[in-house]
Short mmCIF file of C-alpha atoms and ligand atoms in Angstrom, two decimals:
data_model
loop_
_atom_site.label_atom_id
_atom_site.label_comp_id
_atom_site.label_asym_id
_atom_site.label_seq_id
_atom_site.Cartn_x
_atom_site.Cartn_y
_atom_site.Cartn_z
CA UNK A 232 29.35 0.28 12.45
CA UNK A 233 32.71 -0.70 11.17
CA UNK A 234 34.36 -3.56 12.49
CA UNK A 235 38.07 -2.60 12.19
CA UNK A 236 39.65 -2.98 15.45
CA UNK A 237 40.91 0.96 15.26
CA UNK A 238 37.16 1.64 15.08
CA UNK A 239 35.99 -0.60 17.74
CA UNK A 240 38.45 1.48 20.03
CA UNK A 241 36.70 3.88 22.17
CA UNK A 242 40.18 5.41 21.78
CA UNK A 243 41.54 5.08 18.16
CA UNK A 244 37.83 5.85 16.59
CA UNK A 245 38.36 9.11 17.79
CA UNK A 246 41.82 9.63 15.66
CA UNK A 247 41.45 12.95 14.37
CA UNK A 248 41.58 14.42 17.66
CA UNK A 249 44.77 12.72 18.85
CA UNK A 250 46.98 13.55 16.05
CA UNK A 251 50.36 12.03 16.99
CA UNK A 252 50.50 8.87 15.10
CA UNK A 253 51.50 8.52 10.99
CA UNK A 254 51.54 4.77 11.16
CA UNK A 255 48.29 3.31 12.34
CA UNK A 256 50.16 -0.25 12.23
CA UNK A 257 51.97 0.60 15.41
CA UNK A 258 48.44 0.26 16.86
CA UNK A 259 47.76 -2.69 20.12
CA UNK A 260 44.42 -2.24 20.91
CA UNK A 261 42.41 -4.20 23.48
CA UNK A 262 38.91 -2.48 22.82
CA UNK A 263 40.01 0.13 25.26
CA UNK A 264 37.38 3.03 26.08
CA UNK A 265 33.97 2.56 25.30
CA UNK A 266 33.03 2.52 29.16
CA UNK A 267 29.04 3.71 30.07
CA UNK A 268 27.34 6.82 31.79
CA UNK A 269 25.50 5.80 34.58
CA UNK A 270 23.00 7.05 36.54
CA UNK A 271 22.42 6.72 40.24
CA UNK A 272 19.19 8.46 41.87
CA UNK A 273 20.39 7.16 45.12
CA UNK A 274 24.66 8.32 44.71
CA UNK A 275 22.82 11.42 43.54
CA UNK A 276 20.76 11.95 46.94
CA UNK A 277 23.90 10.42 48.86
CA UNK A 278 26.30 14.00 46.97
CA UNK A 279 23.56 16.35 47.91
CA UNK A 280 22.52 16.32 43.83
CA UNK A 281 18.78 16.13 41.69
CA UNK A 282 20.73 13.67 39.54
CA UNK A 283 24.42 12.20 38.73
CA UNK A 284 26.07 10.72 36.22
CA UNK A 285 28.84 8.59 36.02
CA UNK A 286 31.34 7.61 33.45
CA UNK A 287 32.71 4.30 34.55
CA UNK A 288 36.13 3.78 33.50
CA UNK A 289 36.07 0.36 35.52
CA UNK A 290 34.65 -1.08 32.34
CA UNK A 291 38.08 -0.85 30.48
CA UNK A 292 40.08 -3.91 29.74
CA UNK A 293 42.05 -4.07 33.17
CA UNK A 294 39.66 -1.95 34.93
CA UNK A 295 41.08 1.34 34.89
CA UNK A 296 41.13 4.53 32.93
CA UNK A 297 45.26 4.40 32.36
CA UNK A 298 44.42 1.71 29.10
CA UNK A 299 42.67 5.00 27.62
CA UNK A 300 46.13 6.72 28.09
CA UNK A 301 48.50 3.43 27.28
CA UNK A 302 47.14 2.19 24.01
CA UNK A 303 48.81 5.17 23.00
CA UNK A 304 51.66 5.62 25.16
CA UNK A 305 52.52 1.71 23.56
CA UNK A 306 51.92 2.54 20.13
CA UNK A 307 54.66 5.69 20.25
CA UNK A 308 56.60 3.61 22.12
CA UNK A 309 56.67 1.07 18.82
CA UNK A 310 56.64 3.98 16.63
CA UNK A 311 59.85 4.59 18.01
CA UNK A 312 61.58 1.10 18.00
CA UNK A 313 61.73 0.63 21.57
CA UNK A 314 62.05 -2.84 22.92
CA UNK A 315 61.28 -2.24 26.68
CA UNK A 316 58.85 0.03 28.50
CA UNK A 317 58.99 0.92 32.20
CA UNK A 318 56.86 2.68 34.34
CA UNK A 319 56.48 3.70 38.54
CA UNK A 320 53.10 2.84 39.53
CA UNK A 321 50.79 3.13 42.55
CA UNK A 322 49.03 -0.08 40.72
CA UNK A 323 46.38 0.72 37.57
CA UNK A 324 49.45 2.55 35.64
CA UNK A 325 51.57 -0.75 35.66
CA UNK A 326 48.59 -3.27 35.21
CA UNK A 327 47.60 -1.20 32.11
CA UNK A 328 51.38 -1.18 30.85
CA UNK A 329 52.22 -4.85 31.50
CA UNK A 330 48.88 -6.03 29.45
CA UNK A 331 49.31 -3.23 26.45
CA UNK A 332 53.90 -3.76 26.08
CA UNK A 333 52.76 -7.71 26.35
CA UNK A 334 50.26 -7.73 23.59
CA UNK A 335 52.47 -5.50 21.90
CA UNK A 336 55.33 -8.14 22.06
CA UNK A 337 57.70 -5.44 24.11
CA UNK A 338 59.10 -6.13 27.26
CA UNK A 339 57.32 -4.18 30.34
CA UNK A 340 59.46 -3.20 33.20
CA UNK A 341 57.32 -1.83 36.45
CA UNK A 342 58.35 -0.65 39.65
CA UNK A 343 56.24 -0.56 42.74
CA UNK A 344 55.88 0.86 46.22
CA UNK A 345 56.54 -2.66 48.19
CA UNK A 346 53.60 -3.49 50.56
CA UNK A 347 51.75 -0.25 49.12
CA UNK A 348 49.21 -1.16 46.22
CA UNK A 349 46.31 -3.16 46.40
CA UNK A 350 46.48 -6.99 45.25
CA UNK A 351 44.20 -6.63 42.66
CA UNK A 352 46.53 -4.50 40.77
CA UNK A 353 49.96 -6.36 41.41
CA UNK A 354 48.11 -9.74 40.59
CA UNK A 355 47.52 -8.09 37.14
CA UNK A 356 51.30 -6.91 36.38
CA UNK A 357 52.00 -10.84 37.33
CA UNK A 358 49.53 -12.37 35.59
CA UNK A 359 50.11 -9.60 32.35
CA UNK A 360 54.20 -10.75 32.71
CA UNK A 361 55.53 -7.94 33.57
CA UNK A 362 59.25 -7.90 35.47
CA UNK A 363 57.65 -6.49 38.85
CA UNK A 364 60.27 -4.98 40.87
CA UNK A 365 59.26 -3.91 44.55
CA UNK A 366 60.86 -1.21 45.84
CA UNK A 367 60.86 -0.12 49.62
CA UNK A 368 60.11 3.39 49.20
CA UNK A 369 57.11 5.92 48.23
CA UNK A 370 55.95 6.68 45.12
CA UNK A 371 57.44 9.95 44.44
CA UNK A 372 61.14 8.67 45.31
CA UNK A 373 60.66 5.68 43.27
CA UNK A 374 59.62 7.94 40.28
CA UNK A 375 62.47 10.61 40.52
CA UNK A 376 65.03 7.28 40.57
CA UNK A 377 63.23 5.37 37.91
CA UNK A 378 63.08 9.20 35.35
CA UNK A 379 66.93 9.09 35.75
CA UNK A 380 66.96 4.98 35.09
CA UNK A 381 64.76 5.34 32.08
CA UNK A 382 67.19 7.59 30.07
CA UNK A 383 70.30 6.55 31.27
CA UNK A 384 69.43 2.99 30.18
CA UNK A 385 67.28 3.36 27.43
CA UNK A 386 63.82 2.19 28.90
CA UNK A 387 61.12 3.96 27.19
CA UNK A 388 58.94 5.91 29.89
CA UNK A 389 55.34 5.02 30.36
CA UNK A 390 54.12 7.41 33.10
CA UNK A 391 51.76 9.85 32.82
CA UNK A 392 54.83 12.60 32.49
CA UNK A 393 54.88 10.88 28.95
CA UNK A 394 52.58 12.89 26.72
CA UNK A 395 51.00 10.36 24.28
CA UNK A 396 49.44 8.94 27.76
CA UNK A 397 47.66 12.00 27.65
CA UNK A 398 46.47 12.22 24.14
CA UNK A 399 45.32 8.69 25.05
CA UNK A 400 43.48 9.76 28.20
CA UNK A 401 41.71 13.28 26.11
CA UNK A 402 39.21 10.42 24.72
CA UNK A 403 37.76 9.99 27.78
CA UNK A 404 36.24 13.06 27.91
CA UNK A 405 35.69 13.32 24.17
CA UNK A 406 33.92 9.60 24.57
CA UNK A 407 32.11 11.39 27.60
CA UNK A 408 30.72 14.69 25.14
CA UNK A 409 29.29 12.11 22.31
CA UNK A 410 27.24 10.23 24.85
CA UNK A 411 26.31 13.32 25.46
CA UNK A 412 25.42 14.70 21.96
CA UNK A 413 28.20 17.50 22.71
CA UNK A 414 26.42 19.08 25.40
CA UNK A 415 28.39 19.48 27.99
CA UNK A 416 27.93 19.34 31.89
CA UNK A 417 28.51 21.65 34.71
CA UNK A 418 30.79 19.96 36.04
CA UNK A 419 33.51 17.22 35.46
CA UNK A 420 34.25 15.49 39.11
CA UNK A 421 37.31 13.60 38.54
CA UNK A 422 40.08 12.14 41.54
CA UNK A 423 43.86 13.61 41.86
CA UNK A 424 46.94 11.52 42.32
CA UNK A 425 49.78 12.29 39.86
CA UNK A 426 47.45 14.86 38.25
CA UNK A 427 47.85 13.00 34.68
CA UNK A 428 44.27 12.68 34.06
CA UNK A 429 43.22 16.11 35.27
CA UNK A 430 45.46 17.84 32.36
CA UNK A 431 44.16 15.55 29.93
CA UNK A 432 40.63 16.41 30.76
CA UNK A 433 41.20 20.29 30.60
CA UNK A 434 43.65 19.73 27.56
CA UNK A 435 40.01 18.07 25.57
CA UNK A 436 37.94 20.20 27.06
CA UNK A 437 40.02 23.48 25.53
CA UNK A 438 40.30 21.45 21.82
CA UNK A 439 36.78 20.43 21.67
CA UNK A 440 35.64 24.10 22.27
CA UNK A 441 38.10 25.42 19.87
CA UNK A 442 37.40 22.47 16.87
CA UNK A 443 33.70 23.80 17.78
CA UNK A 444 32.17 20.77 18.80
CA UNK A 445 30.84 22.00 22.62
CA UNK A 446 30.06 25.16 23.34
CA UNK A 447 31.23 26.01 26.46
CA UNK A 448 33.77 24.03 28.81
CA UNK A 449 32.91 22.37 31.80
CA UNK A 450 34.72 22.96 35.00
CA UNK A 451 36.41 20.84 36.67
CA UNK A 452 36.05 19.54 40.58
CA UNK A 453 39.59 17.48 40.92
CA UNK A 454 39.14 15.47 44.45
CA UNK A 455 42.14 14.81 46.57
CA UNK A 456 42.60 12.54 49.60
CA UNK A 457 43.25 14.71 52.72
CA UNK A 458 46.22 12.65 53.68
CA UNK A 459 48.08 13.31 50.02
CA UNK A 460 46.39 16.99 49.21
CA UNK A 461 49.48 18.88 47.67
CA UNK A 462 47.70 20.11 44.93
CA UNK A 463 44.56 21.20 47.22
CA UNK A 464 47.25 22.65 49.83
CA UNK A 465 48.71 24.56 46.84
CA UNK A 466 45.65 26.12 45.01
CA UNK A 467 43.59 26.97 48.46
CA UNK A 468 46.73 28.44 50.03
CA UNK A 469 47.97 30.67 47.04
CA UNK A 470 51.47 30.15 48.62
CA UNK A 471 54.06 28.28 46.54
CA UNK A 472 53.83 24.11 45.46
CA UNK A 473 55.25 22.00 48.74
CA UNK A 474 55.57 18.71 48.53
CA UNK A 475 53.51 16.32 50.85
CA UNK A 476 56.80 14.38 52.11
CA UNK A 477 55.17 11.02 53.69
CA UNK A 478 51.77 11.08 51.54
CA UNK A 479 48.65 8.68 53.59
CA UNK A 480 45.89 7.28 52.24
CA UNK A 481 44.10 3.85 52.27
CA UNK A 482 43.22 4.94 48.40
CA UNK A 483 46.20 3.91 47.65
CA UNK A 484 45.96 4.61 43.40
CA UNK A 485 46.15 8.37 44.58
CA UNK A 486 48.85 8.17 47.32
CA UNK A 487 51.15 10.56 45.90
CA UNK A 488 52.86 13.70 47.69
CA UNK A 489 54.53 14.99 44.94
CA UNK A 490 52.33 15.08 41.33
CA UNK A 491 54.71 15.65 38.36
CA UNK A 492 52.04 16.97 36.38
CA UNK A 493 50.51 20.00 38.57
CA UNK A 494 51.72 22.54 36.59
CA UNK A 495 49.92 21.89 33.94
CA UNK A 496 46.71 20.60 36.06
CA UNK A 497 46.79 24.50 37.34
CA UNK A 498 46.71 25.83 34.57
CA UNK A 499 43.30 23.20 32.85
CA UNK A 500 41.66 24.55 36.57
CA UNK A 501 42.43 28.11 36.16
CA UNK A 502 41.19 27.94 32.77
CA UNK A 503 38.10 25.91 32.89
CA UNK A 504 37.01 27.93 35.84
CA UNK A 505 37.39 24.91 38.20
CA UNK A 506 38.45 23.96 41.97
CA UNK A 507 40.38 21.33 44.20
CA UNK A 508 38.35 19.86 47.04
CA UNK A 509 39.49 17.12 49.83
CA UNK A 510 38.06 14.34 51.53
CA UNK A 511 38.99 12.29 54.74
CA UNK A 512 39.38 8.18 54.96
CA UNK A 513 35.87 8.07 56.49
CA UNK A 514 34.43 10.39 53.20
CA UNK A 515 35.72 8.15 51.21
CA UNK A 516 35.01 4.50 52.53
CA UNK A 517 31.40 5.90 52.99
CA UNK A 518 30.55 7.31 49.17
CA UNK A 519 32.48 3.74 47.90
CA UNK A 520 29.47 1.90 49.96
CA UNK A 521 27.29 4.25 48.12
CA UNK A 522 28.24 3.54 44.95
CA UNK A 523 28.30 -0.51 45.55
CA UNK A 524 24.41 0.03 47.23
CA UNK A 525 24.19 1.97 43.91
CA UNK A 526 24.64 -1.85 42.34
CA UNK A 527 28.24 0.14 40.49
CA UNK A 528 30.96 -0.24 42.35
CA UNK A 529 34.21 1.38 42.50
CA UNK A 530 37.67 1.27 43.94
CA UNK A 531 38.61 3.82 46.77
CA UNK A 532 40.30 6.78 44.95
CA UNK A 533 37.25 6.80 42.60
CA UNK A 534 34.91 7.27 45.56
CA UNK A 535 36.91 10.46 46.30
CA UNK A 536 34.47 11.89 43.26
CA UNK A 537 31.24 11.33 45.27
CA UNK A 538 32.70 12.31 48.41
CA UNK A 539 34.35 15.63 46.96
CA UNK A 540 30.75 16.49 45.77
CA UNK A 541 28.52 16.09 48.82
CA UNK A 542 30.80 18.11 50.88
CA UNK A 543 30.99 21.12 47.48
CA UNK A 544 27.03 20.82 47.51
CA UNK A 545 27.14 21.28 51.43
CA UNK A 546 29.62 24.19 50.85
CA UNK A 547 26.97 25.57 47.90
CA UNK A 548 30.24 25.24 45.20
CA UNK A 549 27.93 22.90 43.35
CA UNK A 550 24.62 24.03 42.94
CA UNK A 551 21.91 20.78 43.66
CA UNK A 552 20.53 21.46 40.16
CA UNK A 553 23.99 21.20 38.36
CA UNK A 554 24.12 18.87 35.58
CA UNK A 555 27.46 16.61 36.95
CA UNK A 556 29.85 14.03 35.58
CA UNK A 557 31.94 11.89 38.35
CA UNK A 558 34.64 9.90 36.72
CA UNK A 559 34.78 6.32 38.36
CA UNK A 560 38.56 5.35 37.70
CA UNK A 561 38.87 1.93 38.70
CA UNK A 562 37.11 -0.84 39.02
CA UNK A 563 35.37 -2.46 42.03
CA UNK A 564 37.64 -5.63 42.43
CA UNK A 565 40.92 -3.69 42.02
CA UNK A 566 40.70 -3.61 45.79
CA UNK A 567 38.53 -6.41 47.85
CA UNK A 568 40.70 -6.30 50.94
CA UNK A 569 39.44 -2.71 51.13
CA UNK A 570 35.63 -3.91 50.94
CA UNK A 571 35.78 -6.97 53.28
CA UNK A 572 37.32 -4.77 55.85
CA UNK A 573 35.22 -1.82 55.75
CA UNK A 574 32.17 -3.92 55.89
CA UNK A 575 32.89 -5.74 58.59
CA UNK A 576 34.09 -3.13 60.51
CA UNK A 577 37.81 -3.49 60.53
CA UNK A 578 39.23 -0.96 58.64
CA UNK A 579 41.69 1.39 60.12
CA UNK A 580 43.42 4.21 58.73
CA UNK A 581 46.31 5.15 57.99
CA UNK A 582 47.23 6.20 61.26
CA UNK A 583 45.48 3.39 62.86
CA UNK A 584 41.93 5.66 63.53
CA UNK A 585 39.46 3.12 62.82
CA UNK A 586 36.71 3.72 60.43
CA UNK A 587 33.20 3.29 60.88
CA UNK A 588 31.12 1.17 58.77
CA UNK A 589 28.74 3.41 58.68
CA UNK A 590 26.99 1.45 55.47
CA UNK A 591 28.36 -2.00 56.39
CA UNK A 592 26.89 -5.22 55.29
CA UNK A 593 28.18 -8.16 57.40
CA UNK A 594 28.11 -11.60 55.51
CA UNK A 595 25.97 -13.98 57.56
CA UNK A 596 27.76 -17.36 59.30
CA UNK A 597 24.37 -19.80 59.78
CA UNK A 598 24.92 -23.65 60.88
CA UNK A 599 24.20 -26.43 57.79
CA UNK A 600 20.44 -26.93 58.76
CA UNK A 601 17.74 -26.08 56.56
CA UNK A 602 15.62 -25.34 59.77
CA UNK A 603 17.74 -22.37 61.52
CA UNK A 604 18.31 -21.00 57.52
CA UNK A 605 14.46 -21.01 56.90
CA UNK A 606 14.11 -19.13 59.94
CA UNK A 607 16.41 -16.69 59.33
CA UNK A 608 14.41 -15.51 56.37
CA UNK A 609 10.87 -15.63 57.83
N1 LIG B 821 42.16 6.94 40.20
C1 LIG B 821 42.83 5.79 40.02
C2 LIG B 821 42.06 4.51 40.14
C3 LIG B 821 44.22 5.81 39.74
O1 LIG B 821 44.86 4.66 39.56
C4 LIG B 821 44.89 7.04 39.67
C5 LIG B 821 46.32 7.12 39.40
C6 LIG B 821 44.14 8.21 39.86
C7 LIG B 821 42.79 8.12 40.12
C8 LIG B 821 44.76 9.55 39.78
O2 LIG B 821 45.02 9.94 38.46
O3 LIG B 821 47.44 10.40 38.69
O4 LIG B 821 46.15 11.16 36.68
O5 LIG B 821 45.80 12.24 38.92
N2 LIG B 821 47.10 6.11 39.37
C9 LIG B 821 48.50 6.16 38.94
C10 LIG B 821 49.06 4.76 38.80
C11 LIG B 821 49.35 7.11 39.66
O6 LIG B 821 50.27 4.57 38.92
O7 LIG B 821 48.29 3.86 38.51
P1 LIG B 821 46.17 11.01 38.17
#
């Protein structure tokens, strides 16, 4: 009930569990976390399930789940007397960052695939007053180049590599196990890009059942999109970790060939007992309609969640009667092109393969007269 703003934090009230800071006056908090469990009878039917849950990250102050992650990465960052942040981004990363190093009175420095994130998100780094730089490459070569930058220069590092990020993004399951009353699910359905989130999840998972307050882990179901699977490729094949060199995906947030943090997201799925699953451009566009006809809404890469499950339910990895938690990302606006084309029937892939609108929803053109738009409801 308390109203200090480290309390109101669906991040900071959880303190005890993300031991890292001394000085709680290095704090910038925007109210981050708190985001609901919903449930969807018809996403549920739509992933092959009796029932689904989801825990919308969407609902965070600039829609995504990295402002569980940067509250923190921003308060180490003043812990430490830096003046100026940077970070790579594929969008949510570097909206998150510009808002938190703002309203933390740093600088934020953010680099960006050029032509390769969704408006939504670069509108935000703008509009947050961040220094955008656009670089014409892919993610993965813009990260390598920016790690060398950061130190050479002295620019603190604000991607996910950086593990106070992490701590930061542990609350979102810890948020997830109190709306729970600390029973835990089957199953934790969450999307892969950089692989950030996924060893955050397993990394709360293992603490909570160590402090004692679940009894058993989850496991987790990380979803990848088929046209930047590394980390599938890797864990199905049992052969070494190969890069994806020229990663494709219209979910852009998770077009990434080349995750910095998959060793450690092998080791949170060896050891909650989980798997990798992937899903094709058409998967995906179709289980985001789902989840907008669900009245929730979601950006691509989070719709790799319900996707990933109907086909493990087909496969008989998920049972129908598991008791399953899919982690909505971002939220539905980060990406309107994405919508407008897919629902009226003019989104392509990558590789120009058009997809179907198999759930589209046209908007209507009618003439100004009151006759002909009567008539078009009778
Ligand atoms: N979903 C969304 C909406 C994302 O923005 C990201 C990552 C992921 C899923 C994947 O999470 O990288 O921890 O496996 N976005 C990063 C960015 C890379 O720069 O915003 P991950």
């Amino acid at each position: 009930m308390s109203n200090d703003p480290l309390d109101q934090s669906g991040v900071w009230r959880y303190r005890e569990l993300i031991p890292f800071l001394t000085d709680f006056g290095h704090v910038i908090t925007l109210r981050e976390g708190n985001t609901p469990m919903l449930e969807s009878a018809r996403a549920a039917e739509y992933g092959g399930l009796r029932s689904i849950w989801f825990k919308h990250q969407g609902f965070n102050p600039t829609g995504s789940f990295k402002d569980n992650g940067m509250t923190c990465g921003v308060a180490q960052a003043r812990a430490l007397g830096m003046r100026r942040v940077v970070c790579v981004s594929t969008g949510n990363t570097s909206a998150s960052m510009a808002a938190y190093a703002s309203a933390a009175g740093l600088e934020p420095i953010i680099f960006i695939p050029h032509g390769n994130i969704s408006y939504g998100k670069l509108a935000q780094a703008l509009e947050y007053g961040a220094r955008t730089v656009q670089v014409e490459a892919n993610f993965d070569q813009i990260l390598s180049l920016v790690r060398d930058l950061a130190e050479r220069i002295g620019i603190y590092l604000l991607n996910s590599i950086n593990p106070f990020r992490i701590e930061g993004q542990k609350s979102i399951v810890i948020e997830m196990m109190d709306q729970r009353d600390w029973n835990p699910p089957d199953w934790i359905v969450l999307p892969g890009g950089n692989l950030g989130n996924t060893s955050a999840f397993g990394k709360a998972l293992r603490e909570l059942v160590q402090a004692g307050l679940i009894a058993r882990s989850p496991r987790l179901a990380v979803i990848q999109a088929a046209g930047a699977a590394p980390f599938y490729d890797f864990v199905r094949s049992g052969n070494g970790f190969a890069r994806v060199e020229n990663p494709q995906t219209l979910a852009t947030a998770i077009k990434i060939g080349d995750p910095v943090s998959w060793p450690k997201a092998l080791n949170e799925i060896r050891s909650s007992g989980g798997v990798v699953e992937k899903v094709t451009e058409q998967e995906i566009a179709d289980a985001k309609a789902q989840i907008g006809r669900a009245g929730i809404g979601c950006e691509p890469a989070s719709a790799a969640t319900l996707a990933g499950i109907r086909k493990l339910t087909a496969a008989g990895v998920i049972d129908r009667g598991a008791d399953v938690v899919a982690v909505l990302t971002g939220n539905v606006l980060k990406d309107p092109d994405y919508i407008y084309r897919y629902h009226t029937n003019q989104l392509q892939a990558p590789d120009g393969a058009p997809i179907q609108a198999t759930f589209g929803n046209r908007p209507e053109v009618l003439p100004n007269d009151p006759e002909i738009i009567a008539r078009a409801f009778a």
